[in-house]
Tab-separated table of C-alpha atoms in Angstrom:
chain	number	residue	atom	x	y	z
A	1	MET	CA	22.085	-3.151	-45.753
A	2	CYS	CA	19.620	-2.702	-43.302
A	3	PRO	CA	20.530	-2.660	-39.687
A	4	LYS	CA	19.596	-5.784	-37.398
A	5	GLY	CA	16.419	-5.024	-36.235
A	6	CYS	CA	15.093	-2.163	-38.656
A	7	LEU	CA	12.707	-2.173	-41.361
A	8	CYS	CA	14.272	-0.244	-44.688
A	9	SER	CA	12.443	1.654	-47.491
A	10	SER	CA	12.757	3.465	-50.439
A	11	SER	CA	10.060	6.425	-50.470
A	12	GLY	CA	11.709	9.554	-51.633
A	13	GLY	CA	15.193	8.634	-50.158
A	14	LEU	CA	16.073	5.730	-47.777
A	15	ASN	CA	13.780	5.352	-44.657
A	16	VAL	CA	15.162	3.430	-41.971
A	17	THR	CA	12.921	2.945	-39.045
A	18	CYS	CA	14.240	0.988	-36.167
A	19	SER	CA	11.162	2.159	-33.964
A	20	ASN	CA	10.555	-0.357	-30.829
A	21	ALA	CA	13.565	-2.334	-31.445
A	22	ASN	CA	14.924	-2.529	-27.904
A	23	LEU	CA	18.093	-0.891	-29.207
A	24	LYS	CA	20.272	-0.008	-26.440
A	25	GLU	CA	22.772	2.143	-28.506
A	26	ILE	CA	22.521	3.620	-32.065
A	27	PRO	CA	23.566	1.107	-34.523
A	28	ARG	CA	26.931	2.142	-36.308
A	29	ASP	CA	25.862	0.510	-39.641
A	30	LEU	CA	23.383	2.719	-40.939
A	31	PRO	CA	23.493	3.044	-44.627
A	32	PRO	CA	25.020	6.075	-45.965
A	33	GLU	CA	22.066	7.108	-47.825
A	34	THR	CA	19.386	7.256	-45.351
A	35	VAL	CA	17.207	10.436	-45.503
A	36	LEU	CA	14.721	9.174	-42.759
A	37	LEU	CA	16.073	7.619	-39.184
A	38	TYR	CA	13.461	6.510	-36.906
A	39	LEU	CA	15.291	5.689	-33.538
A	40	ASP	CA	12.175	6.203	-31.064
A	41	SER	CA	11.053	4.507	-28.490
A	42	ASN	CA	14.091	2.545	-27.581
A	43	GLN	CA	16.390	2.240	-24.371
A	44	ILE	CA	19.280	4.162	-26.041
A	45	THR	CA	21.081	6.481	-23.305
A	46	SER	CA	23.362	8.390	-25.092
A	47	ILE	CA	24.355	10.026	-28.613
A	48	PRO	CA	28.090	9.631	-28.937
A	49	ASN	CA	30.448	12.055	-31.155
A	50	GLU	CA	30.317	11.825	-35.058
A	51	ILE	CA	27.614	8.895	-34.683
A	52	PHE	CA	25.808	10.332	-37.611
A	53	LYS	CA	28.907	11.815	-39.411
A	54	ASP	CA	28.434	9.358	-42.849
A	55	LEU	CA	24.870	10.247	-43.314
A	56	HIS	CA	25.285	13.344	-45.715
A	57	GLN	CA	21.303	12.972	-46.936
A	58	LEU	CA	19.623	12.708	-43.457
A	59	ARG	CA	16.813	14.769	-43.185
A	60	VAL	CA	14.673	13.700	-40.244
A	61	LEU	CA	16.007	12.145	-37.140
A	62	ASN	CA	13.876	11.008	-34.372
A	63	LEU	CA	15.164	9.902	-31.117
A	64	SER	CA	12.196	10.342	-28.755
A	65	LYS	CA	11.171	8.364	-26.135
A	66	ASN	CA	14.131	6.702	-25.390
A	67	GLY	CA	16.522	6.901	-21.908
A	68	ILE	CA	18.422	9.851	-23.430
A	69	GLU	CA	21.013	11.346	-21.070
A	70	PHE	CA	24.082	12.524	-22.336
A	71	ILE	CA	24.544	13.960	-25.904
A	72	ASP	CA	28.651	14.648	-26.646
A	73	GLU	CA	29.708	17.942	-28.140
A	74	HIS	CA	30.047	16.634	-31.559
A	75	ALA	CA	27.065	14.505	-31.781
A	76	PHE	CA	25.410	15.725	-34.768
A	77	LYS	CA	28.596	16.569	-36.787
A	78	GLY	CA	28.117	15.767	-40.392
A	79	VAL	CA	24.383	16.127	-40.376
A	80	ALA	CA	24.142	19.679	-38.729
A	81	GLU	CA	23.527	21.470	-42.198
A	82	THR	CA	21.278	18.774	-43.711
A	83	LEU	CA	19.350	17.778	-40.865
A	84	GLN	CA	15.776	19.739	-41.270
A	85	THR	CA	14.099	17.848	-38.005
A	86	LEU	CA	15.346	16.355	-35.043
A	87	ASP	CA	13.389	15.056	-32.274
A	88	LEU	CA	14.765	14.594	-28.691
A	89	SER	CA	11.332	14.753	-26.716
A	90	ASP	CA	10.379	12.535	-23.953
A	91	ASN	CA	14.006	11.500	-23.106
A	92	ARG	CA	16.155	12.025	-19.803
A	93	ILE	CA	18.485	15.172	-20.927
A	94	GLN	CA	18.988	17.652	-18.275
A	95	SER	CA	21.822	19.560	-19.863
A	96	VAL	CA	23.802	19.584	-22.795
A	97	HIS	CA	27.177	20.730	-24.027
A	98	LYS	CA	27.290	24.459	-25.252
A	99	ASN	CA	28.625	23.402	-28.683
A	100	ALA	CA	26.413	20.488	-29.143
A	101	PHE	CA	23.839	22.117	-31.416
A	102	ASN	CA	26.041	24.234	-33.316
A	103	ASN	CA	25.544	24.874	-36.601
A	104	LEU	CA	22.249	22.923	-36.488
A	105	LYS	CA	19.651	23.876	-39.131
A	106	ALA	CA	16.935	21.709	-37.981
A	107	ARG	CA	13.663	22.167	-36.005
A	108	ALA	CA	14.308	20.646	-33.175
A	109	ARG	CA	11.968	18.998	-30.450
A	110	ILE	CA	13.319	18.765	-27.046
A	111	ALA	CA	10.128	19.176	-24.676
A	112	ASN	CA	9.571	16.503	-22.124
A	113	ASN	CA	13.048	16.401	-20.554
A	114	PRO	CA	13.958	17.328	-17.022
A	115	TRP	CA	15.993	20.169	-18.059
A	116	HIS	CA	18.462	22.382	-15.829
A	117	CYS	CA	17.967	25.888	-16.863
A	118	ASP	CA	21.246	27.619	-16.458
A	119	CYS	CA	23.816	29.558	-18.681
A	120	THR	CA	24.932	26.484	-20.784
A	121	LEU	CA	20.973	25.762	-21.680
A	122	GLN	CA	20.654	29.799	-22.505
A	123	GLN	CA	23.695	29.932	-25.026
A	124	VAL	CA	22.345	26.399	-26.653
A	125	LEU	CA	19.353	27.741	-27.040
A	126	ARG	CA	20.315	31.212	-28.157
A	127	GLY	CA	22.461	29.458	-30.769
A	128	MET	CA	19.618	27.431	-32.604
A	129	VAL	CA	17.443	28.785	-35.632
A	130	SER	CA	14.259	28.024	-34.184
A	131	ASN	CA	15.186	28.955	-30.613
A	132	HIS	CA	11.844	31.126	-29.824
A	133	GLU	CA	9.868	27.913	-30.549
A	134	THR	CA	12.320	25.652	-28.911
A	135	ALA	CA	12.961	27.463	-25.813
A	136	HIS	CA	8.504	28.070	-25.290
A	137	ASN	CA	8.543	24.189	-25.052
A	138	VAL	CA	11.163	23.643	-22.430
A	139	ILE	CA	10.050	23.134	-18.688
A	140	CYS	CA	12.557	23.960	-16.322
A	141	LYS	CA	12.641	20.965	-13.737
A	142	THR	CA	15.459	22.474	-12.076
A	143	SER	CA	17.350	25.772	-12.578
A	144	VAL	CA	20.165	27.954	-11.319
A	145	LEU	CA	17.215	29.918	-9.646
A	146	ASP	CA	14.978	27.840	-7.333
A	147	GLU	CA	11.738	30.582	-8.333
A	148	HIS	CA	12.530	29.150	-11.957
A	149	ALA	CA	11.676	25.632	-11.273
A	150	GLY	CA	8.418	24.347	-12.815
A	151	ARG	CA	8.424	27.260	-15.277
A	152	PRO	CA	8.669	27.224	-19.038
A	153	PHE	CA	12.501	28.237	-19.822
A	154	LEU	CA	11.474	31.281	-22.216
A	155	ASN	CA	10.003	33.150	-19.180
A	156	ALA	CA	13.095	32.299	-16.915
A	157	ALA	CA	15.233	33.450	-19.551
A	158	ASN	CA	12.900	36.761	-19.856
A	159	ASP	CA	12.900	37.476	-16.194
A	160	ALA	CA	16.848	37.214	-15.515
A	161	ASP	CA	20.069	36.728	-17.717
A	162	LEU	CA	21.185	33.154	-16.532
A	163	CYS	CA	24.745	33.707	-17.678
A	164	ASN	CA	25.065	36.834	-15.708
A	165	LEU	CA	24.156	35.142	-12.176
A	166	PRO	CA	27.791	33.389	-11.750
A	167	LYS	CA	29.347	36.723	-11.704
A	168	LYS	CA	26.492	38.177	-9.514
A	169	THR	CA	27.485	35.761	-7.073
A	170	THR	CA	31.124	36.123	-7.120
A	171	ASP	CA	30.867	40.137	-6.638
A	172	TYR	CA	28.652	39.216	-3.650
A	173	ALA	CA	30.894	36.747	-2.373
A	174	MET	CA	33.579	39.020	-2.640
A	175	LEU	CA	31.768	41.777	-0.922
A	176	VAL	CA	30.886	39.680	2.058
A	177	THR	CA	34.759	38.738	2.085
A	178	MET	CA	35.662	41.998	1.981
A	179	PHE	CA	33.525	43.432	4.955
A	180	GLY	CA	34.415	40.416	6.689
A	181	TRP	CA	38.190	41.549	6.620
A	182	PHE	CA	37.224	44.926	6.967
A	183	THR	CA	35.395	44.195	10.388
A	184	MET	CA	38.490	41.921	11.666
A	185	VAL	CA	40.520	44.975	11.230
A	186	ILE	CA	38.557	47.080	13.031
A	187	SER	CA	37.824	44.486	15.540
A	188	TYR	CA	41.508	44.229	16.127
A	189	VAL	CA	41.961	47.822	16.211
A	190	VAL	CA	39.643	48.363	18.981
A	191	TYR	CA	41.128	45.713	21.078
A	192	TYR	CA	44.591	46.990	20.767
A	193	VAL	CA	43.532	50.767	21.567
A	194	ARG	CA	41.586	49.068	24.621
A	195	GLN	CA	44.271	46.931	25.751
A	196	ASN	CA	46.719	49.768	25.460
A	197	GLN	CA	44.408	51.877	27.551
A	198	GLU	CA	44.063	49.044	30.304
A	199	ASP	CA	47.822	49.058	30.313
A	200	ALA	CA	48.017	52.474	30.959
A	201	ARG	CA	45.525	52.660	33.731
A	202	ARG	CA	47.237	49.703	35.369
A	203	HIS	CA	50.619	51.585	34.814
A	204	LEU	CA	49.523	54.815	36.198
A	205	GLU	CA	47.499	53.128	39.429
A	206	TYR	CA	51.085	51.505	39.759
A	207	LEU	CA	52.698	54.912	40.063
A	208	LYS	CA	50.336	56.580	42.364
A	209	SER	CA	50.794	53.483	44.772
A	210	LEU	CA	54.149	54.123	45.566
A	211	PRO	CA	55.073	55.939	48.691
A	212	SER	CA	55.952	59.535	47.970
A	213	ARG	CA	59.772	60.490	48.999
A	214	GLN	CA	59.412	63.168	51.734
A	215	LYS	CA	62.794	65.150	52.380
A	216	LYS	CA	64.201	65.422	55.768
A	217	ALA	CA	64.464	68.627	57.749
A	218	ASP	CA	68.637	68.314	57.984
A	219	GLU	CA	68.853	67.246	54.430
A	220	PRO	CA	70.766	69.633	52.530
A	221	ASP	CA	69.443	71.023	49.319
A	222	ASP	CA	70.877	69.502	46.071
A	223	ILE	CA	72.221	72.524	45.333
A	224	SER	CA	74.839	73.801	47.953
A	225	THR	CA	75.731	77.452	48.114
A	226	VAL	CA	79.317	78.379	48.347
A	227	VAL	CA	80.631	80.802	50.419
């Protein structure tokens, strides 16, 4: 049966067209023999886990021009090996789980999304077959490095290894913390030495201020001479 709001036709395999059908989610009653699936120009906001797991013949999947923001880790489980074309362009995707495209053989179109360029995105693109072409079309809406915002991801990735930034940041923070502690210790030692010097000076002044004891003329010596 053809899902509600969709058109199904057989031309080199089952073609299911659900374009402009006002869908808010991906239909769960898609025919298992679907080869071409068009879900573009709808109001779909997420791709749940294993939503396509029974479509073992699926070769083309078009999800462009939706409002997709979330792609679950196992969204393409079951079709990653057979899928040849995946279109996710013109959505609202900022980031995906690093394993979302694992084993994906398809040529992916993911341009025109507000991507946040970071280590995760770098790992995702490195694991894709057509990573160079795909990365070239990704524009960083935001980035872990402010200077990369508005630039193609490929240029940003060539300028810096985004997966090494957290370690560098951590090392820098540790260095600043150690310097802070070192400064505190030095300050304490200097204060302690100065305080002791001040105490010693005051004690010396006190001793100097004491009246000196003069020996009387008729006072016998400490050691008496016994005749």
